[in-house]
XYZ file of C-alpha atoms in Angstrom:
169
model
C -24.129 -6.394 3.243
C -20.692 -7.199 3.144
C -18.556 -8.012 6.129
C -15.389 -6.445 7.180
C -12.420 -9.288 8.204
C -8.881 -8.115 9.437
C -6.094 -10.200 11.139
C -2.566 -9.078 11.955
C 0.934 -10.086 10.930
C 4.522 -9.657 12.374
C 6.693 -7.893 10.062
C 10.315 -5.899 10.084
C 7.817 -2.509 10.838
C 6.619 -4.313 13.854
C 2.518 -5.861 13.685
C 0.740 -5.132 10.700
C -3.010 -4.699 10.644
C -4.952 -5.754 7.409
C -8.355 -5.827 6.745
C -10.487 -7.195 3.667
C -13.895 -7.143 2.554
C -16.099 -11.029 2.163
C -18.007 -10.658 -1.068
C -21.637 -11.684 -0.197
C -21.220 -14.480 -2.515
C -18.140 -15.814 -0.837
C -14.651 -16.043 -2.290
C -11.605 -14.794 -1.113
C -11.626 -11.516 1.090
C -10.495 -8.424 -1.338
C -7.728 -6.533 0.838
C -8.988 -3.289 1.731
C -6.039 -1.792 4.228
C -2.404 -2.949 5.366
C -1.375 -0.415 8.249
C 1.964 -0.413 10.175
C 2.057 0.760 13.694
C 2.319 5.078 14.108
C 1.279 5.161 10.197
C -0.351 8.627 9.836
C -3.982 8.520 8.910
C -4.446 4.918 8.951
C -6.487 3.118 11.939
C -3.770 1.751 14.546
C -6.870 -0.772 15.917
C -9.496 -2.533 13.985
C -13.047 -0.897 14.149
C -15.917 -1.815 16.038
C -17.827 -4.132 13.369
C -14.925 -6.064 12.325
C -14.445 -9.682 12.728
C -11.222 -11.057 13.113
C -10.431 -14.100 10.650
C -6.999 -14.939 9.745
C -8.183 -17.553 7.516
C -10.099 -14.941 5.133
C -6.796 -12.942 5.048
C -4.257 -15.575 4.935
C -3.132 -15.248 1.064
C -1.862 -12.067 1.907
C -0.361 -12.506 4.895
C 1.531 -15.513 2.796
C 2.306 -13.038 -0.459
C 3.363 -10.061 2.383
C 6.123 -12.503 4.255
C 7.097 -13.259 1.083
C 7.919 -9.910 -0.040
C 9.501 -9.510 3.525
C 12.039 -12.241 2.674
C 12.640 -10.886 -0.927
C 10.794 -13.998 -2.732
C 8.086 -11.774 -4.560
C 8.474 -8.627 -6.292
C 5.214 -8.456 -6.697
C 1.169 -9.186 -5.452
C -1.371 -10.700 -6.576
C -4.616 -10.270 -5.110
C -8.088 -8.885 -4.819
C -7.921 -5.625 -3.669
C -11.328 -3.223 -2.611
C -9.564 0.152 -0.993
C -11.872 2.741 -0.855
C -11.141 6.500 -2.195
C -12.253 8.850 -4.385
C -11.962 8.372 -8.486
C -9.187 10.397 -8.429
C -7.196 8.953 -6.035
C -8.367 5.093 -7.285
C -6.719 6.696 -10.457
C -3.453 7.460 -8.892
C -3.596 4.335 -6.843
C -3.553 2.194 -9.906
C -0.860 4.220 -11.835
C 1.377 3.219 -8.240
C 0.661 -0.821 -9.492
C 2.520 0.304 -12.702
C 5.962 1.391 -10.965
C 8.051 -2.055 -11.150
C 9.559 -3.822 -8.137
C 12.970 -2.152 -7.517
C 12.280 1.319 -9.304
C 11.353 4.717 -8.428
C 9.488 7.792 -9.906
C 9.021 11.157 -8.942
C 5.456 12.553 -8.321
C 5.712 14.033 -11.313
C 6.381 11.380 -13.316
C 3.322 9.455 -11.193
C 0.825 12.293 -11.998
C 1.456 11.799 -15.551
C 1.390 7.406 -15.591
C -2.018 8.742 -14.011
C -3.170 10.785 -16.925
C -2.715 14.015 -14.979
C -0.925 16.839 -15.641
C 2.669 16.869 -13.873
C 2.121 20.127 -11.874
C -1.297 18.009 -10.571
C 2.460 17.005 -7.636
C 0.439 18.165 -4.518
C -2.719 16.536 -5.407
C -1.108 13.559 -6.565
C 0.954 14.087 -3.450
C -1.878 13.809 -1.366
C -3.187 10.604 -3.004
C -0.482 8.500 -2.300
C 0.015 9.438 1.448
C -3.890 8.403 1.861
C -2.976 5.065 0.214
C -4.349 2.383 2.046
C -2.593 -0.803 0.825
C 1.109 0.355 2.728
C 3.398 -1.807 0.963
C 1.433 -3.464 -1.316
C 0.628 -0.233 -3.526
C 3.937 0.421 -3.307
C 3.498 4.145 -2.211
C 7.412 3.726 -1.540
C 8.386 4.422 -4.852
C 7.627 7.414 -5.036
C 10.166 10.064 -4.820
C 10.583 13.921 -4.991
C 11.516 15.444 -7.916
C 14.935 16.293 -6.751
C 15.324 12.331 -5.569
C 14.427 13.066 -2.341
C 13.107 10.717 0.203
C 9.745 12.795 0.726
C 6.761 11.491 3.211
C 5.703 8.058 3.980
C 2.857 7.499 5.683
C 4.117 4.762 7.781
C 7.946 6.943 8.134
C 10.759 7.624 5.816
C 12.895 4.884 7.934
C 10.900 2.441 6.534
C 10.502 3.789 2.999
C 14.107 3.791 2.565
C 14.407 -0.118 4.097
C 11.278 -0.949 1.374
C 13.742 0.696 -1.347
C 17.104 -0.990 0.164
C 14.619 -4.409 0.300
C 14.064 -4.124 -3.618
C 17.531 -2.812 -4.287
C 16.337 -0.159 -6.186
C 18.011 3.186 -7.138
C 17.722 6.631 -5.791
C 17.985 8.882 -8.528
């Protein structure tokens, strides 16, 4: 059985929680959630069973300050977020949007393999992303350009955007 690590980290949203998964084998813990504080259906306090070890999680606590200061445009890590196939699917056609671009959920059902009026389905997959941030759920606009939902608050979707100087369509 695998064991559950999380540790926090200050960041311009205020303390991040993250939590990864230790393979039984050892290795590096595979990030499993980044939360920011008042995110909607994301735990605001680590469960029960967890064991705190900011050692386990200290790559991407380095990779996420990083970002913060606008010295990576991009992460590299083991990642184990748990969801259904479809919305694994959608989570991995978010990797494919590049640092300092956007797309409309549309455009994000289709990198997906899904049909582009699949919007509210798709929709719903990317607000129950669990990696805020680093499946960068920000880029992801409505089809009119629109700043549209953000799990942790459109405030901070629009400083993520400003961060990567990207452009609003």
């Amino acid at each position: 059985m695998s064991t559950t690590v999380y540790t926090t980290m200050e960041s311009p949203f205020g303390p991040l929680l993250l939590s990864g998964v230790l393979p039984e084998d050892g290795g590096p813990a595979a990030l499993a959630t980044v939360t920011a504080p008042g995110q909607k259906y994301a735990l605001a306090e680590p469960a029960d069973d967890w064991v705190r070890d900011p050692e386990a999680l200290a790559e991407p606590v380095a990779q996420l300050t990083d970002y913060f200061a606008g010295k990576r445009t991009g992460f590299d890590l083991p990642l184990a977020p748990e969801g259904t196939e479809f919305r694994r699917r959608i989570w991995a056609a978010l990797d494919e949007i590049p640092y300092g671009t956007t797309v409309t959920y549309g455009e994000l059902a289709e990198l997906a393999g899904q049909e582009p009026r699949m919007v509210r389905a798709v929709g719903g997959a990317v607000g129950a992303n669990p990696l805020l941030i680093v499946r960068p759920c920000h880029r992801v606009l409505g089809a009119s350009g629109a700043l549209t939902g953000f799990a942790a608050g459109v405030d901070r979707k629009r400083w993520l955007l400003d961060l990567e100087g990207g452009t609003l369509f």
